[in-house]
Amino acid sequence: MVRTAHGQPGSVSDPAGRPPRPAPPLSFRQRSEIWIRRHRVAPYFLLLPSLVLIAGLVLWPAAQIAELSFQNYGLPQLVGTVPTQWVGLSNYSQILHDPEFWLSLRLSVFSAVAMVVLTLVVGTLVGLLLNRLGSKMRAFVAAVATLAWATPTVSASVIFVWLATPDGGVVDWFLSKLPPWLDGGAKWAGFSWTNSALPAYTLLTVLVVWTGFPFIAISVLAGLRTIPSELHDSARVDGAGPWRIFWRVTYPLLRPIFRVLFLLSIIWDFGVFTQVYIVIGELGQRDMYNLGIYEYSTAFTLPPAYGLASALAFILTIILLIITVGYVRASVRQGALQ
Amino acid sequence: MTIRAAKTPSRTVRAHRRFWTSRTRRAGLNLLGLLVALITLFPILWMISTAFKPDTEWYSLTPHPLPAHPTLSNFRSVIDGNVIGWPYWTFLKNSLFVTLVSVAASSAVALLAAIAVARFKFRFRSTYLIMLLIVQMLPQQALVIALFIDFRSLNLLDSLVGLILVYTAFAVPVTFLMLRNFVAAVPRELEEAAAIDGAGPYRVFWRILLPLVAPGLVATSVFAFVFAYNEFIFALTFLGTDTAKFTLPLYVQYFYGRNGANWGGIMAASTLFTIPVLAFFLIIQRRLAAGLLSGAVKG
């Protein structure tokens, strides 16, 4: 070591015996940079803002929900006139003996099954169609599908209520004009779609499929473009029909994508809220509540029962977390941690 | 051998047939594509057409696809605000303010986190990623109970600032998960070359990384934009009483709830809420597809 690094006084003494020149003082910025590099804390600093936000506004409220679900917490506790009482599992036992809870859970499960299956089937079919179209037509149909996906949920819900309204709605008009062998006829004129659960959730399913299928279609299309066309060609030469080709060639190759889309659809459709809130007309008809709406109305209609609602919210969260575990595993297998 | 040869059609006939079958197939596919596009577009077109219809027309029992006497009166009543007491612009302003601030904030925060994950190996990296994947899926209608209680004690109810905070936090995971692919796609060599030439980390960020990630930033911020512009549950819960603070989705729902039979007005309000997003989407269509493909499918 003959050469002295500038700014490191005293490491090598000057042969002439002169005192070493004092180094220019490092600025705060330089010093902090050195400290960050030495302790390898740069990534933690970069993560800090997101961690603070998520911890404060997502994780902390989630923990509070868990805590509240064991408490009797209503309006008096909110304004502070009565202290919070711990009630153990009584909120949960009340829920398990509540027929409205089981009804709402059943509606959530059945509607989610219908929505997920139909969204995936329609989305996949449109994706397959997009793959066969010429490039201009493909761009056009994909653009239109994106518009359906981008339509705000509130708008889409209000539009579908209007389409299916008993007086002046186009759906009832169309159904009453259908020939009898397609179950059309005058009985549809003035049919109300939002008065009972089955028609309302039929309408909701169509609505969710309409907004949900474009995402599936575009994702499936993206997957199809990665499959070399020789595979399909050789299958066709071997005499396989389109059904066989899909299940024997396309589906196995796209299975990772389908797995993720399937799990995402379950999570989204089980937790569907805004559409239901609008289609059933706010919180009026209790027999049409799904789990999320039931939980919300328990918390935010008078008298508010935040503790009981938190127990419902906790159950909803746990159900979704179980599916989320599958989603996370599928994502990790696809390289989400790289 | 001769029998088989006689049965197969000549080469020109075969070529003809192939030409025609491929042509009819293509025509059939195009027709199918048009049909899908039409069915998909129908609700949006119906909304717009209803918005231009006078009362007598949308209330008719035989609906027509196009208004016979198009009118702007529905839009006028929405923009004048004689239904709710506030003009449309109030709600547009609220929505744009909340959306733009939370998109900018969540993009900045997510970009920092994306750089950390794409450029560094550190402890808890996998933990952080798995946490974000899970956080993204927590139901908002569950968390809103606790956030309502917290925001009440923090005086953040009936406040757009409170909404911005929530929207920023909830947009971070999805923005981050897409953005990190874009950051990872920037070749490390460029940054190393700049560092060798004496550029500090801030310079490398502003001069190299940010310009290269900018297109990805646009694509991913679309998702934060859509989330914040559409968000309903938090707005419904936090902005309970103060109509002047309503964002557009809440306004449209409130309009519908109060004027359940005025479909011309409701569709006009809904059109004014929807069209800006759809226009925005058509403009950035291509980049959006890139964002969708790089991020969402990979998780």
XYZ file of C-alpha atoms in Angstrom:
637
model
C 0.000 0.000 0.000
C 2.007 2.932 -1.228
C -0.715 5.083 -2.582
C -2.841 6.724 0.029
C -6.477 6.902 -0.638
C -7.546 10.460 -0.570
C -9.484 11.273 2.516
C -7.881 8.648 4.717
C -5.393 10.607 6.766
C -2.826 8.852 8.851
C -2.862 5.513 7.135
C 0.619 6.061 5.737
C 2.849 8.650 7.380
C 4.324 11.264 5.156
C 8.052 10.710 4.637
C 8.765 14.407 5.091
C 7.229 14.278 8.531
C 4.578 16.851 7.701
C 1.298 16.391 9.485
C -1.260 14.642 7.267
C -3.602 16.935 5.404
C -7.033 16.954 7.046
C -9.667 15.345 4.850
C -12.571 17.455 3.694
C -15.479 16.644 5.991
C -18.012 14.250 4.510
C -21.445 15.617 3.919
C -24.375 14.106 5.806
C -25.543 12.522 2.582
C -22.197 10.841 1.948
C -21.955 9.625 5.500
C -25.478 8.210 5.435
C -24.711 6.502 2.124
C -21.656 4.848 3.617
C -23.587 3.781 6.698
C -26.405 2.335 4.577
C -23.932 0.432 2.414
C -21.903 -0.883 5.333
C -24.930 -2.190 7.206
C -26.779 -3.330 4.065
C -29.981 -1.646 5.150
C -30.905 -0.065 1.803
C -33.656 -2.597 1.005
C -35.230 -2.098 4.414
C -35.315 1.662 3.931
C -36.948 1.181 0.541
C -39.554 -1.147 2.017
C -40.292 1.082 4.985
C -43.023 3.314 3.467
C -45.000 0.374 2.091
C -44.630 -1.533 5.338
C -45.857 1.406 7.395
C -48.872 1.910 5.128
C -49.838 -1.748 4.990
C -49.206 -2.400 8.644
C -51.195 0.636 9.714
C -54.111 0.412 7.334
C -54.472 -3.303 6.568
C -52.747 -5.530 9.115
C -53.613 -3.497 12.210
C -57.327 -3.288 11.314
C -57.283 -7.026 10.611
C -55.898 -7.637 14.097
C -58.517 -5.299 15.532
C -61.261 -7.303 13.806
C -59.951 -10.426 15.482
C -59.938 -8.661 18.863
C -63.368 -7.051 18.425
C -64.905 -10.396 17.557
C -64.430 -11.448 21.192
C -65.957 -8.259 22.562
C -69.339 -6.728 23.054
C -68.787 -3.543 21.075
C -71.706 -1.428 19.954
C -72.712 2.216 19.893
C -72.253 2.840 23.681
C -68.721 1.415 23.504
C -67.963 3.438 20.366
C -68.861 6.758 21.968
C -67.236 5.665 25.204
C -70.129 5.758 27.665
C -69.761 2.058 28.442
C -66.401 0.278 28.673
C -65.675 -2.549 26.252
C -66.583 -5.964 27.599
C -64.826 -9.183 26.749
C -67.445 -11.786 26.007
C -65.345 -14.755 24.949
C -66.860 -16.817 22.171
C -70.417 -15.616 22.630
C -70.435 -13.668 19.338
C -69.417 -16.834 17.513
C -71.955 -19.062 19.249
C -74.641 -16.480 18.453
C -73.631 -16.600 14.780
C -73.618 -20.384 14.604
C -77.181 -20.471 15.971
C -78.352 -17.753 13.628
C -80.368 -19.025 10.629
C -79.687 -15.759 8.751
C -75.963 -16.484 8.879
C -76.420 -19.922 7.316
C -78.739 -18.502 4.681
C -76.242 -15.799 3.751
C -73.376 -18.293 3.706
C -75.368 -20.577 1.420
C -76.126 -17.709 -0.957
C -72.444 -16.718 -0.994
C -71.281 -20.251 -1.750
C -73.880 -21.070 -4.418
C -73.570 -17.751 -6.200
C -69.772 -17.937 -6.104
C -69.860 -21.413 -7.675
C -72.133 -20.229 -10.490
C -70.134 -17.043 -11.045
C -66.722 -18.737 -11.022
C -67.723 -21.566 -13.366
C -69.491 -19.307 -15.857
C -66.795 -16.622 -15.805
C -64.082 -19.202 -16.428
C -66.018 -20.996 -19.191
C -67.025 -17.810 -21.015
C -63.602 -16.246 -20.517
C -61.790 -19.328 -21.809
C -64.073 -19.644 -24.845
C -63.550 -15.989 -25.736
C -59.809 -16.404 -25.184
C -59.751 -19.375 -27.574
C -61.782 -17.375 -30.087
C -59.434 -14.392 -29.811
C -56.513 -16.697 -30.536
C -58.113 -17.846 -33.801
C -59.065 -14.382 -35.038
C -57.037 -12.229 -37.416
C -54.912 -9.589 -35.748
C -57.229 -6.633 -36.447
C -60.367 -8.417 -35.333
C -58.535 -9.712 -32.280
C -57.452 -6.215 -31.287
C -61.004 -4.958 -31.755
C -62.710 -7.672 -29.686
C -60.026 -7.443 -26.995
C -60.492 -3.673 -26.805
C -64.257 -4.050 -26.430
C -63.793 -6.706 -23.749
C -61.419 -4.395 -21.877
C -64.161 -1.777 -21.837
C -66.517 -4.173 -20.057
C -63.776 -4.958 -17.565
C -63.005 -1.264 -17.048
C -66.611 -0.212 -16.522
C -66.848 0.903 -12.889
C -68.651 -1.618 -10.682
C -71.251 0.896 -9.566
C -72.043 1.856 -13.165
C -72.235 -1.750 -14.297
C -74.580 -2.617 -11.430
C -76.870 0.332 -12.084
C -76.907 -0.464 -15.815
C -77.886 -4.094 -15.199
C -80.639 -3.078 -12.795
C -81.933 -0.760 -15.512
C -81.703 -3.472 -18.190
C -83.729 -5.816 -15.967
C -86.183 -3.319 -14.521
C -89.819 -4.515 -14.702
C -91.188 -1.413 -16.422
C -89.271 -0.326 -19.469
C -86.356 -2.752 -19.044
C -85.055 -4.374 -22.194
C -84.546 -7.854 -20.673
C -88.217 -8.429 -19.834
C -89.233 -7.030 -23.201
C -86.827 -9.393 -24.974
C -87.923 -12.456 -22.961
C -91.592 -11.757 -23.586
C -90.864 -11.654 -27.325
C -89.084 -15.023 -27.329
C -90.984 -17.952 -28.836
C -92.665 -20.301 -26.304
C -90.261 -23.169 -26.998
C -87.498 -20.947 -25.606
C -89.609 -20.301 -22.494
C -90.546 -16.839 -23.715
C -93.969 -15.264 -23.496
C -96.153 -12.756 -21.712
C -95.294 -14.058 -18.254
C -91.991 -12.191 -18.503
C -93.608 -8.802 -19.060
C -93.176 -6.914 -15.809
C -91.163 -9.721 -14.182
C -89.222 -8.344 -11.234
C -85.615 -9.530 -11.038
C -84.811 -7.947 -7.714
C -87.687 -9.108 -5.529
C -86.394 -12.506 -4.480
C -83.044 -14.188 -4.147
C -82.968 -16.546 -7.137
C -83.713 -13.998 -9.901
C -81.574 -11.381 -8.170
C -78.570 -13.687 -8.013
C -79.174 -14.793 -11.604
C -78.919 -11.151 -12.601
C -75.851 -10.744 -10.373
C -74.214 -13.773 -11.976
C -74.699 -12.328 -15.465
C -73.333 -9.016 -14.210
C -70.258 -10.601 -12.619
C -69.591 -12.726 -15.712
C -69.876 -9.640 -17.917
C -67.303 -7.687 -15.912
C -65.137 -10.723 -15.114
C -64.750 -12.654 -18.356
C -62.455 -10.164 -20.166
C -59.687 -10.626 -17.610
C -59.881 -14.414 -18.016
C -60.034 -14.129 -21.807
C -56.990 -11.843 -22.047
C -55.014 -14.014 -19.617
C -55.912 -17.203 -21.500
C -54.992 -15.506 -24.778
C -51.628 -14.518 -23.334
C -51.076 -18.137 -22.322
C -52.163 -19.489 -25.706
C -49.655 -17.265 -27.476
C -46.844 -19.009 -25.624
C -47.853 -22.446 -26.958
C -46.039 -23.293 -30.204
C -48.604 -23.804 -32.972
C -46.898 -27.062 -34.063
C -48.430 -28.805 -31.054
C -51.943 -27.975 -32.158
C -51.164 -28.722 -35.800
C -49.770 -32.150 -35.072
C -52.721 -32.972 -32.829
C -55.062 -31.939 -35.643
C -53.162 -34.045 -38.167
C -53.526 -36.990 -35.809
C -57.269 -36.519 -36.080
C -58.097 -34.879 -32.760
C -61.160 -32.638 -32.666
C -61.216 -29.228 -30.970
C -62.632 -30.664 -27.680
C -59.880 -33.256 -27.477
C -57.208 -30.772 -28.469
C -58.286 -28.411 -25.692
C -58.291 -31.041 -22.946
C -55.223 -32.964 -24.117
C -52.941 -30.163 -25.372
C -54.089 -26.694 -24.388
C -55.360 -27.269 -20.876
C -52.358 -29.247 -19.570
C -49.996 -26.571 -20.914
C -51.999 -23.717 -19.434
C -52.796 -25.480 -16.165
C -50.709 -23.063 -14.023
C -52.537 -20.075 -15.495
C -55.915 -21.725 -15.027
C -55.085 -22.570 -11.444
C -54.304 -18.950 -10.620
C -57.353 -17.651 -12.506
C -59.583 -20.180 -10.764
C -58.382 -19.219 -7.293
C -58.524 -15.489 -8.031
C -62.083 -15.861 -9.330
C -63.170 -17.684 -6.184
C -61.683 -14.978 -3.988
C -63.276 -12.177 -6.006
C -66.683 -13.769 -6.472
C -67.066 -15.004 -2.911
C -66.397 -11.505 -1.643
C -68.641 -9.723 -4.145
C -70.199 -6.742 -2.362
C -70.873 -3.591 -4.368
C -72.946 -5.315 -7.047
C -75.109 -7.078 -4.447
C -75.545 -3.883 -2.436
C -76.891 -2.073 -5.490
C -78.916 -4.869 -7.074
C -80.818 -5.809 -3.909
C -81.466 -2.118 -3.235
C -79.107 -1.223 -0.383
C -79.707 -3.157 2.820
C -83.473 -3.533 2.618
C -84.168 -7.183 1.889
C -82.551 -9.403 4.473
C -83.398 -12.673 2.736
C -81.113 -11.640 -0.143
C -78.003 -10.917 1.928
C -74.803 -12.739 1.124
C -72.156 -13.134 3.810
C -70.383 -9.846 3.124
C -73.598 -7.831 3.011
C -74.877 -9.527 6.165
C -71.679 -8.663 7.998
C -71.772 -5.077 6.732
C -75.394 -4.552 7.721
C -74.717 -5.975 11.179
C -72.044 -3.331 11.625
C -73.620 -0.334 9.945
C -77.373 -0.448 10.417
C -78.898 0.676 13.677
C -78.259 -0.524 16.280
C -74.664 -1.199 15.190
C -73.111 -4.372 16.596
C -69.433 -3.981 15.715
C -68.374 -6.935 17.843
C -70.827 -9.343 16.283
C -70.057 -7.977 12.806
C -66.341 -8.437 13.454
C -66.948 -12.088 14.241
C -68.754 -12.410 10.895
C -65.947 -10.483 9.199
C -63.422 -12.790 10.807
C -65.251 -15.870 9.491
C -65.398 -14.296 6.010
C -61.696 -13.475 6.176
C -60.752 -16.988 7.297
C -62.732 -18.567 4.441
C -60.979 -16.283 1.963
C -57.578 -16.884 3.578
C -57.949 -20.632 3.087
C -58.389 -20.043 -0.640
C -55.634 -17.448 -0.577
C -53.192 -20.072 0.728
C -53.821 -22.040 -2.467
C -53.371 -18.872 -4.511
C -50.095 -18.009 -2.797
C -48.797 -21.547 -3.306
C -49.731 -21.449 -6.989
C -48.076 -18.036 -7.344
C -44.920 -19.210 -5.590
C -44.752 -22.214 -7.886
C -44.930 -19.790 -10.806
C -41.969 -17.873 -9.483
C -43.573 -15.090 -7.453
C -40.673 -15.158 -5.006
C -37.917 -14.752 -7.590
C -54.897 -48.402 -56.077
C -56.740 -47.130 -59.118
C -60.022 -47.082 -57.200
C -58.567 -44.889 -54.473
C -57.060 -42.542 -56.982
C -60.418 -42.152 -58.698
C -62.103 -41.306 -55.392
C -59.718 -38.514 -54.368
C -60.579 -35.238 -56.100
C -58.077 -33.604 -58.363
C -55.533 -31.224 -56.960
C -57.266 -28.063 -58.205
C -60.622 -29.139 -56.781
C -58.969 -29.829 -53.453
C -57.262 -26.456 -53.455
C -60.564 -24.808 -54.251
C -62.299 -26.615 -51.475
C -59.580 -25.727 -48.997
C -59.785 -22.112 -50.094
C -63.530 -22.010 -49.557
C -63.570 -23.880 -46.259
C -60.817 -21.672 -44.863
C -62.720 -18.637 -46.094
C -66.036 -19.659 -44.596
C -64.280 -20.615 -41.394
C -62.631 -17.250 -41.176
C -65.910 -15.486 -41.942
C -67.640 -17.563 -39.274
C -64.962 -16.728 -36.716
C -65.138 -13.048 -37.557
C -68.913 -13.153 -37.229
C -68.549 -14.823 -33.860
C -66.034 -12.177 -32.820
C -68.424 -9.421 -33.850
C -71.217 -11.096 -31.912
C -69.068 -11.292 -28.766
C -68.104 -7.643 -29.187
C -71.727 -6.609 -29.678
C -73.034 -8.514 -26.646
C -70.181 -7.161 -24.539
C -70.730 -3.618 -25.682
C -74.524 -3.748 -25.416
C -74.930 -2.652 -21.757
C -72.592 0.306 -22.288
C -74.361 1.362 -25.480
C -77.730 0.986 -23.801
C -76.592 3.209 -20.942
C -75.452 5.929 -23.341
C -78.559 5.676 -25.493
C -80.878 5.863 -22.462
C -79.024 8.915 -21.227
C -80.002 10.742 -24.428
C -83.646 9.660 -24.380
C -86.432 11.979 -23.193
C -88.640 10.647 -20.397
C -91.409 9.517 -22.726
C -88.989 7.309 -24.644
C -87.138 5.463 -21.911
C -90.411 4.887 -20.082
C -91.926 3.185 -23.149
C -92.691 -0.538 -22.922
C -91.207 -1.246 -26.363
C -87.581 -0.172 -26.067
C -85.725 1.202 -29.087
C -81.972 0.971 -29.424
C -81.546 4.615 -30.415
C -83.339 7.689 -29.093
C -85.858 9.016 -31.647
C -85.567 12.563 -30.310
C -82.191 12.779 -28.559
C -82.090 15.294 -25.749
C -79.478 16.711 -23.417
C -81.970 17.396 -20.646
C -80.846 14.386 -18.592
C -77.250 15.569 -18.695
C -78.342 19.112 -17.937
C -80.176 18.016 -14.806
C -77.151 16.028 -13.656
C -74.692 18.838 -14.308
C -76.956 21.493 -12.772
C -77.248 19.304 -9.717
C -80.941 20.009 -9.162
C -81.352 16.428 -7.985
C -78.815 16.312 -5.179
C -77.997 19.941 -4.644
C -74.449 19.744 -5.954
C -73.378 19.833 -9.590
C -71.600 16.881 -11.179
C -68.315 18.804 -11.165
C -68.151 18.694 -7.367
C -68.080 14.925 -7.408
C -65.750 14.725 -10.391
C -63.355 17.037 -8.575
C -63.524 14.935 -5.397
C -62.979 11.723 -7.342
C -60.079 13.064 -9.385
C -58.419 14.538 -6.296
C -58.680 11.309 -4.316
C -57.704 9.122 -7.273
C -54.732 11.122 -8.550
C -53.179 11.663 -5.124
C -53.554 8.040 -4.084
C -52.272 6.739 -7.445
C -49.205 8.980 -7.242
C -48.541 8.032 -3.631
C -49.065 4.305 -4.088
C -46.934 4.258 -7.257
C -44.062 6.003 -5.480
C -44.260 3.729 -2.457
C -44.610 0.613 -4.592
C -41.698 1.663 -6.815
C -39.371 1.912 -3.815
C -40.467 -1.517 -2.618
C -40.137 -2.942 -6.139
C -36.544 -1.681 -6.348
C -35.765 -3.281 -3.001
C -37.139 -6.639 -4.097
C -35.789 -6.601 -7.650
C -32.286 -5.342 -6.811
C -31.414 -6.648 -3.354
C -31.241 -9.981 -1.620
C -32.158 -9.573 2.012
C -33.698 -11.404 4.930
C -37.483 -11.501 5.035
C -37.676 -10.914 1.282
C -39.885 -13.963 0.785
C -41.875 -13.090 3.899
C -42.546 -9.643 2.511
C -43.668 -10.997 -0.860
C -45.977 -13.597 0.664
C -47.413 -10.983 2.997
C -48.283 -8.764 0.022
C -49.899 -11.644 -1.852
C -52.098 -12.309 1.173
C -52.843 -8.674 2.008
C -54.128 -8.164 -1.521
C -56.854 -10.724 -0.877
C -58.190 -9.552 2.502
C -61.866 -8.587 2.114
C -62.456 -4.860 2.310
C -65.937 -5.243 3.761
C -64.287 -6.923 6.766
C -61.496 -4.392 7.352
C -63.858 -1.458 6.933
C -65.366 -2.097 10.385
C -62.080 -1.592 12.222
C -61.022 1.266 9.939
C -64.333 2.999 10.592
C -63.762 2.831 14.354
C -60.136 3.995 14.012
C -60.940 6.831 11.611
C -63.761 7.985 13.845
C -61.344 8.484 16.727
C -58.775 10.078 14.373
C -61.397 12.482 12.965
C -60.848 11.137 9.456
C -64.470 10.323 8.693
C -66.200 12.563 6.153
C -62.729 13.471 4.919
C -61.126 12.900 1.548
C -57.739 12.601 3.268
C -58.923 9.486 5.056
C -60.011 7.964 1.752
C -56.670 8.815 0.166
C -54.823 7.043 2.979
C -56.892 3.881 2.577
C -56.746 3.886 -1.227
C -52.977 4.350 -1.183
C -52.459 1.455 1.212
C -54.804 -0.889 -0.663
C -53.329 -0.040 -4.062
C -49.737 -0.711 -2.995
C -49.788 -4.549 -3.216
C -51.199 -4.832 -6.740
C -49.046 -1.950 -8.016
C -45.961 -3.461 -6.436
C -46.567 -6.993 -7.732
C -46.736 -5.724 -11.310
C -44.099 -3.056 -11.032
C -41.394 -5.369 -9.780
C -41.438 -7.233 -13.101
C -40.785 -3.967 -14.909
C -37.955 -3.058 -12.528
C -36.453 -6.528 -12.874
C -36.587 -6.143 -16.664
C -34.264 -3.110 -16.577
C -30.791 -4.507 -17.279
C -28.589 -4.250 -14.212
C -25.553 -3.553 -16.421
C -26.855 -0.067 -17.211
C -26.961 0.836 -13.555
C -23.557 -0.721 -12.921
C -22.037 1.178 -15.843
C -23.449 4.431 -14.503
C -22.143 3.641 -11.028
C -18.663 2.931 -12.413
C -18.787 6.297 -14.159
C -19.243 7.830 -10.753
C -23.002 8.264 -10.480
C -24.380 7.916 -6.965
C -27.475 5.917 -6.155
C -29.788 8.959 -6.468
C -28.404 9.825 -9.881
C -28.724 6.219 -11.018
C -32.331 6.240 -9.876
C -33.328 9.523 -11.527
C -31.288 9.199 -14.721
C -31.315 5.465 -15.464
C -33.940 3.490 -13.596
C -36.857 5.907 -13.537
C -36.888 6.723 -17.272
C -36.681 3.015 -18.111
C -39.401 2.006 -15.675
C -41.705 4.889 -16.634
C -43.745 2.916 -19.210
C -44.273 0.171 -16.674
C -45.242 2.778 -14.120
C -47.969 3.982 -16.464
C -49.254 0.457 -17.070
C -49.351 -0.469 -13.402
C -50.768 2.815 -12.184
C -53.817 2.069 -14.322
C -54.806 -0.613 -11.862
C -54.410 1.705 -8.899
C -56.383 4.284 -10.853
C -59.248 1.914 -11.573
C -59.304 0.743 -7.976
C -59.393 4.236 -6.490
C -61.802 5.704 -9.057
C -64.260 2.808 -8.615
C -63.918 2.122 -4.924
C -67.281 1.970 -3.214
C -67.230 0.274 0.206
C -64.883 2.690 1.982
C -66.473 5.736 0.371
C -69.922 4.490 1.388
C -68.842 3.930 4.969
C -66.599 6.927 5.559
C -68.498 9.622 3.659
C -71.839 8.900 5.275
C -73.397 12.265 5.820
C -71.589 14.954 3.869
C -72.979 14.919 0.314
C -70.498 17.549 -0.868
C -67.598 15.153 -0.206
C -69.044 12.270 -2.215
C -66.899 10.627 -4.849
C -68.447 9.694 -8.195
C -69.343 6.040 -7.450
C -71.077 7.087 -4.257
C -72.819 9.899 -6.103
C -74.151 7.569 -8.813
C -75.381 5.079 -6.217
C -76.978 7.869 -4.151
C -78.642 9.306 -7.250
C -80.016 5.848 -8.068
C -81.157 5.282 -4.482
C -83.005 8.611 -4.314
C -84.447 8.742 -7.836
C -85.155 5.067 -8.408
C -87.438 5.703 -11.370
C -85.590 8.490 -13.207
C -83.588 6.171 -15.452
C -82.704 8.902 -17.936
C -81.014 10.898 -15.185
C -79.385 7.852 -13.585
C -77.932 6.738 -16.916
C -76.697 10.263 -17.634
C -74.927 10.354 -14.260
C -73.555 6.882 -14.854
C -72.384 7.842 -18.366
C -70.556 10.874 -17.037
C -68.908 8.630 -14.442
C -67.985 5.833 -16.855
C -66.927 7.556 -20.072
C -63.746 9.180 -18.697
C -62.430 5.771 -17.593
C -63.336 4.064 -20.831
C -61.714 6.832 -22.889
C -58.617 6.589 -20.725
C -58.547 2.832 -21.254
C -58.859 3.035 -25.013
C -55.936 5.456 -25.110
C -53.573 3.303 -23.095
C -54.889 -0.058 -24.333
C -51.546 -1.403 -25.493
C -49.555 -0.584 -22.425
C -52.340 -1.975 -20.354
C -52.104 -5.322 -22.086
C -48.383 -5.334 -21.335
C -49.124 -4.709 -17.668
C -51.766 -7.397 -17.547
C -49.547 -9.949 -19.202
C -46.417 -9.245 -17.217
C -47.961 -8.961 -13.813
C -51.352 -10.432 -13.233
C -50.900 -13.846 -14.708
C -47.608 -14.409 -13.023
C -49.177 -13.287 -9.760
